[in-house]
XYZ file of C-alpha atoms in Angstrom:
146
model
C 99.901 110.535 127.357
C 97.863 108.457 129.799
C 94.526 107.100 128.533
C 91.266 107.754 130.363
C 91.113 104.035 131.212
C 94.598 104.067 132.789
C 93.866 107.294 134.673
C 90.571 106.034 136.125
C 91.885 102.539 136.853
C 94.564 104.160 139.031
C 91.722 105.933 140.894
C 89.971 102.590 141.601
C 87.361 102.717 138.845
C 86.125 99.702 136.926
C 84.767 99.900 133.403
C 81.772 98.305 131.748
C 81.153 98.128 128.014
C 78.099 99.984 126.720
C 76.115 98.874 123.688
C 74.620 101.598 121.462
C 71.170 100.574 120.229
C 69.466 101.504 116.968
C 67.470 104.048 118.966
C 70.725 105.740 120.037
C 70.377 104.597 123.665
C 73.157 102.960 125.612
C 72.290 99.523 126.951
C 74.069 97.962 129.873
C 73.972 94.553 131.509
C 73.371 94.521 135.250
C 72.461 91.990 137.904
C 69.698 92.647 140.414
C 69.365 90.255 143.353
C 71.501 87.717 141.493
C 69.475 87.851 138.245
C 70.993 89.248 135.037
C 69.109 91.776 132.946
C 69.455 94.387 130.228
C 68.884 98.048 131.052
C 68.909 101.407 129.317
C 71.449 103.817 130.770
C 69.537 107.074 131.274
C 71.279 110.011 132.920
C 68.005 111.959 132.718
C 66.046 109.419 134.747
C 66.143 110.469 138.389
C 65.518 106.908 139.619
C 66.479 103.465 138.428
C 63.431 101.486 137.361
C 62.332 97.942 136.679
C 59.283 96.887 134.682
C 56.261 95.598 136.608
C 56.515 92.391 134.565
C 59.964 91.695 136.054
C 59.030 91.896 139.751
C 59.186 88.127 140.254
C 62.128 87.650 137.886
C 64.355 89.983 139.930
C 62.953 88.797 143.292
C 61.684 92.256 144.201
C 59.621 92.952 147.307
C 57.178 95.441 145.792
C 55.405 97.990 147.968
C 52.690 100.403 146.888
C 53.738 103.987 146.260
C 51.742 107.202 146.019
C 54.322 108.689 143.631
C 53.344 108.923 139.963
C 55.967 108.406 137.280
C 56.413 110.440 134.111
C 58.799 110.186 131.226
C 59.371 108.889 127.710
C 56.010 110.254 126.577
C 53.910 108.859 129.418
C 52.375 110.702 132.379
C 50.787 109.802 135.730
C 51.874 106.167 135.681
C 51.234 104.051 138.772
C 54.397 103.007 140.582
C 55.597 100.685 143.284
C 58.930 100.643 145.078
C 61.257 97.852 146.071
C 63.838 98.436 148.796
C 66.948 96.545 149.938
C 68.008 95.250 146.526
C 71.484 94.139 145.532
C 72.750 95.520 142.239
C 75.905 94.608 140.382
C 77.241 96.294 137.248
C 80.506 94.752 136.136
C 82.663 94.575 139.279
C 80.763 97.414 140.987
C 78.103 96.409 143.479
C 75.807 98.034 145.993
C 73.351 96.739 148.571
C 70.182 98.375 149.883
C 69.272 99.938 146.531
C 65.735 101.295 146.132
C 64.139 100.679 142.744
C 61.010 102.219 141.252
C 58.690 99.742 139.567
C 56.320 100.756 136.802
C 54.911 99.692 133.464
C 57.620 99.979 130.801
C 55.409 98.761 127.948
C 55.583 102.162 126.216
C 59.401 102.085 126.326
C 59.667 98.517 125.067
C 57.064 99.098 122.344
C 59.118 102.040 121.066
C 62.280 99.916 121.130
C 60.580 97.052 119.260
C 59.208 99.508 116.665
C 62.832 100.474 115.934
C 63.999 96.853 115.676
C 65.677 96.986 119.086
C 65.248 94.443 121.846
C 63.105 95.182 124.916
C 64.788 96.000 128.236
C 64.150 94.993 131.826
C 64.504 98.506 133.156
C 66.467 101.720 133.369
C 69.667 102.544 135.241
C 69.171 106.154 136.306
C 70.992 109.029 137.947
C 70.505 107.627 141.471
C 72.822 104.682 140.809
C 75.142 106.682 138.560
C 75.666 109.221 141.358
C 76.300 106.503 143.964
C 78.912 104.954 141.669
C 80.520 108.323 140.805
C 79.954 107.281 137.192
C 81.840 108.637 134.211
C 80.673 107.924 130.674
C 83.145 107.717 127.796
C 80.789 108.339 124.888
C 83.463 107.972 122.230
C 84.762 104.566 123.337
C 81.375 103.448 124.749
C 82.420 102.630 128.315
C 80.869 103.365 131.686
C 83.329 103.843 134.555
C 82.185 103.147 138.127
C 84.142 103.836 141.320
C 84.784 100.702 143.367
């Protein structure tokens, strides 16, 4: 019987290893505008996000936004957006990606309180949909269509 990896590789997917944190989140390494970072993989997040503190690190061109963010126990958070970003996850890459920027202190504080490391942001459903992503929860891999 063909494995999921073999099946998806034949359909031009690449795979990226996921790391399960102590908080039961999957972490993934990604590169934004040529800079490596660590992100939570969150299928429930409608948009991919980067922390305000990482705007310069990831060379983001932040613009004000009237949209308020909510999630992970926080409401009505101020946001900014950054357009035309290059993102790379494993061998998968995409240009002209829009990212939402907001204060992730509440997320990172919760991670630190559970002896996990802070993250630079969140990879959300917007990128997962673009990449036709498939998650293998058992083997801890993310598959992305090239």
